Amino acid sequence: MTDPKAIQPSELDQLPDRDPEETAEWQASLDAVTEAAGPHRAAYLMRRTLERAEGAGLALPKLLETDYVNSIPTAAEPGVPGDEAMEQRITAWNRWNAAAMVTRGSKYGVGGHIATFASAAWLYETGFNHFFKGKEADGSGDQLYIQGHASPGIYARAFLDGRLNESQLDNFRREAGGDGLPSYPHPRRLPWLWEFPTVSMGLGPLSAIYQARFNRYLANRGIKDTAGSHVWAFLGDGEMDEPESTAALALAAREELDNLTFVINCNLQRLDGPVRANFKIVQELEAQFRGAGWNVIKTLWGTAWDELFQLDTTGALVRRLRQVPDAQIQTYQTRDAAYIRQDFFGGDPALVELAKLLSDDKILECFHLSRGGHEARKVYAAYRAAVEHKGAPTVILAQTVKGHTLGEGFASKNANHQMKKLTVDEFKNMRDLLELPIKDGDFVDGVVPYGHPGADSPEVRYLQERRAALGGPAPARRVHPVAPLPAPAEKAFASFDKGSGSQNVATTMAFVRLVKDLVRDKESGKRWVPIVPDEARTFGMESLFPSLGIYSPKGQTYEPVDRDQLMYYKEAKNGQILNEGITEAGSMADFIAASTSYATHGEAMIPFYIFYSMFGWQRTADQMWQLGDQLGRGFLVGATAGRTTLTGEGLQHADGHSPVIAATNPAALSYDPAFAYEVAAIVKDGLRRMYGEAAPGEDQNVFYYLTVYNEPMPQPAKPSVDGVDEGIVKGLYRFNTAESAGITPPANAPRIQLLGSGTAIHWALKAQQLLAEEWGVAADVWSATSWGELRRDALEADEALLRGEERVPFVRQALQGAEGPVLAVSDYMRQVPDQIAQWVEQDWSSLGADGFGLSDTREAARRHFGVDAESIVVAALAQLAKRGEVKATAVKEAREKYGL
């Protein structure tokens, strides 16, 4: 027995040991087992003890790794309902047609991926036959995030069940003719089939987590019963290196999202080679997910291995499997039995003896073919355990062989991700392996044929019967007829038309005030989904906390420190605000789920996501593309916008370019409003277009990006002239003329048109006064609410011209007859206003805040970038001097006068 006094303090828990003698006895028992049966037996007993403790609910740290074997013992595997032989034939047809589609398309040089689906075929087929609920089931059905590179297999199955034809398969990756299939899951390109875009790696898993979370949000707020919906995300082991892939694992566990299952296809290969050549990706992922609180199911080995594990009476086989790095597992896939006997079994006497009991064929069957992810029985057991597990999300780590059934030239080869075709002989070998009734004569002129057993064949009837039982075809996207949301009361918008009088109000605050009024609307108020990444107080949204509540599935289990205050921090199970913490990516994933709820759940929701403009598009523009692909609708709000308005924050916080990035997204309608009434008009029109009665030809599947500012300024009344509302929405209107501004310019004074957006219009208005009072120049000021929409309209006019249709761009119509040159200014780089330069008939020049931001006062920053009122005056005089309308010396005089 070990002397308790010999135990070093470092080995003791901080809690006092109430019975040191008993503790010593346990430790001595472990020492005895180690000495008598060896360290491996001792380790085995410790793991089993910890598993027993975890199962009993004892408060112990979780066991992060288990042995490199299947989590579900063979004896505990449920039988697969249905006809396994029939499902085998269906899977064979899908494998064939997926490979044929990519190979036939390779002659056009459009690419495609064969090996991914070949490894994952059973992961999908088992789900389609037994688990994935369709859109005609109760509720909303399941949400399927299909791995992008597996798309040929999904198309092949849709071909088998009659949803696609040969012509469409032949146009895989050739969409310009109108009958093609997109390369990956793209809802915008194939909106009846694809529901979620996933191929921008890492965004699929992130979005799946927030989709599962949003399903619970809808249920807890009483909007839709989503209890019957399960989210399935199919991922690659290499994809898990993307930071977004694992960014929200803790959220999923914390909120107990047992409506979510990740299926990670662990074929041990990424694009160029092994995922973890010298390590074990499965063990790494298991530890990562277990540590985050997920339920982990490993499905690694097929039934051929069951005999080997039964023969492993010493645990030597399991130990060896833990030791062998992934790259060597891949090598075994390509080597003969003699090599495997020597390299895998030869280093341990117990394994040498075990190998003597195995034939060469048995060794090759195990190491070349038998993986858990390739067998319906193993996959079914894992899926059944996943959907029955409660209290935590589940990840299934399914081991497969990349390129399985494609032949020796593909399976486990490092280059197989880039291999786009099989030869005719390879197809014939594949045909024989899959036992498909395809004749040599079907290969006409060396072209591989598509295979189909017939629309009334047992295979197709079985497939369709299984899908009917599960609620219809899958994957599928459905947009159920939803009545347009009634427009909110006009009062909410009209209240901004009269201006703020003597009160200074930032446009950020104006937007928040507008939303506060809109969420009170009896009809549509509950549809708003406010989203903020832990900056609500920055944007003045704390007043929404007690009235709307912050969503938490746990409610509020504590007394908030500010409970005695009017605007206390209130969390609620039915809370409306999604306050995500410091994660723009998570907030954006929230937005995507909410913005597409009209299709996913048949419930139109109105998300607005407010963020530091610098950290929105810059950090998560990839997700904005995902949003556009998924046909999302809602309002993105870039607050504290502009290069010079966020005083003191400096280089990385100064946004001078978000509208440039936004302009690259065809689904984004980007606005830079200057005044509160403009914000109201844009939101009002956005609600009409996205959620109400869209005009003929208007695409409802757009989203709005508004930049708003934290600089308190006087908010003027809306000009009472015709065309203001149209101009706000289309992007440009004349705010005032020199005369309407109360300026009396000299007779025949030179005139210039000043175009400003956002906060820059205030500098333009000051410049308007300086030009008149000090230089005798008349300036008209225009509010350019959207450079991007002006450009979009002009591009459409150019396209119409190519079709023989005469159309004048709106910007040219608006400026028609305006005297003098045009000078445009914004708080962004000059590239933003310069978007429209080629369609402006007048002489054009621009000012902008190009370069890195810096910390200083607003005034100093604007002088530094040359966009303040005095800089505008000098630029305006320079333009007029070029035209001979003012003396050339005036430019120098102005520079000296203003200290430029």
PDB file of N, CA and C in Angstrom, residues 168 171 174-181 189-190:
ATOM      1  N   GLN A 168     -29.879  17.891 -68.740  1.00  0.00           N
ATOM      2  CA  GLN A 168     -29.407  18.705 -67.620  1.00  0.00           C
ATOM      3  C   GLN A 168     -28.092  18.167 -67.063  1.00  0.00           C
ATOM      4  N   ASN A 171     -25.263  19.240 -69.022  1.00  0.00           N
ATOM      5  CA  ASN A 171     -24.936  20.661 -68.877  1.00  0.00           C
ATOM      6  C   ASN A 171     -24.477  20.987 -67.461  1.00  0.00           C
ATOM      7  N   ARG A 174     -22.414  24.081 -66.950  1.00  0.00           N
ATOM      8  CA  ARG A 174     -22.592  24.899 -68.164  1.00  0.00           C
ATOM      9  C   ARG A 174     -23.989  25.502 -68.103  1.00  0.00           C
ATOM     10  N   GLU A 175     -24.097  26.653 -67.451  1.00  0.00           N
ATOM     11  CA  GLU A 175     -25.400  27.239 -67.134  1.00  0.00           C
ATOM     12  C   GLU A 175     -25.861  28.319 -68.098  1.00  0.00           C
ATOM     13  N   ALA A 176     -24.977  28.806 -68.945  1.00  0.00           N
ATOM     14  CA  ALA A 176     -25.323  29.975 -69.754  1.00  0.00           C
ATOM     15  C   ALA A 176     -26.513  29.715 -70.669  1.00  0.00           C
ATOM     16  N   GLY A 177     -26.699  28.470 -71.094  1.00  0.00           N
ATOM     17  CA  GLY A 177     -27.814  28.167 -71.993  1.00  0.00           C
ATOM     18  C   GLY A 177     -29.158  28.090 -71.308  1.00  0.00           C
ATOM     19  N   GLY A 178     -29.167  28.115 -69.976  1.00  0.00           N
ATOM     20  CA  GLY A 178     -30.430  28.132 -69.254  1.00  0.00           C
ATOM     21  C   GLY A 178     -30.903  26.779 -68.761  1.00  0.00           C
ATOM     22  N   ASP A 179     -30.276  25.677 -69.202  1.00  0.00           N
ATOM     23  CA  ASP A 179     -30.720  24.345 -68.801  1.00  0.00           C
ATOM     24  C   ASP A 179     -29.627  23.609 -68.056  1.00  0.00           C
ATOM     25  N   GLY A 180     -28.665  24.339 -67.520  1.00  0.00           N
ATOM     26  CA  GLY A 180     -27.516  23.705 -66.898  1.00  0.00           C
ATOM     27  C   GLY A 180     -27.661  23.549 -65.402  1.00  0.00           C
ATOM     28  N   LEU A 181     -26.678  22.871 -64.853  1.00  0.00           N
ATOM     29  CA  LEU A 181     -26.642  22.642 -63.409  1.00  0.00           C
ATOM     30  C   LEU A 181     -25.440  23.364 -62.820  1.00  0.00           C
ATOM     31  N   ARG A 189     -29.051  29.836 -58.373  1.00  0.00           N
ATOM     32  CA  ARG A 189     -28.950  29.250 -59.708  1.00  0.00           C
ATOM     33  C   ARG A 189     -29.929  28.101 -59.923  1.00  0.00           C
ATOM     34  N   LEU A 190     -30.269  27.380 -58.872  1.00  0.00           N
ATOM     35  CA  LEU A 190     -31.186  26.247 -58.991  1.00  0.00           C
ATOM     36  C   LEU A 190     -32.108  26.262 -57.766  1.00  0.00           C
TER      37      LEU A 190
END
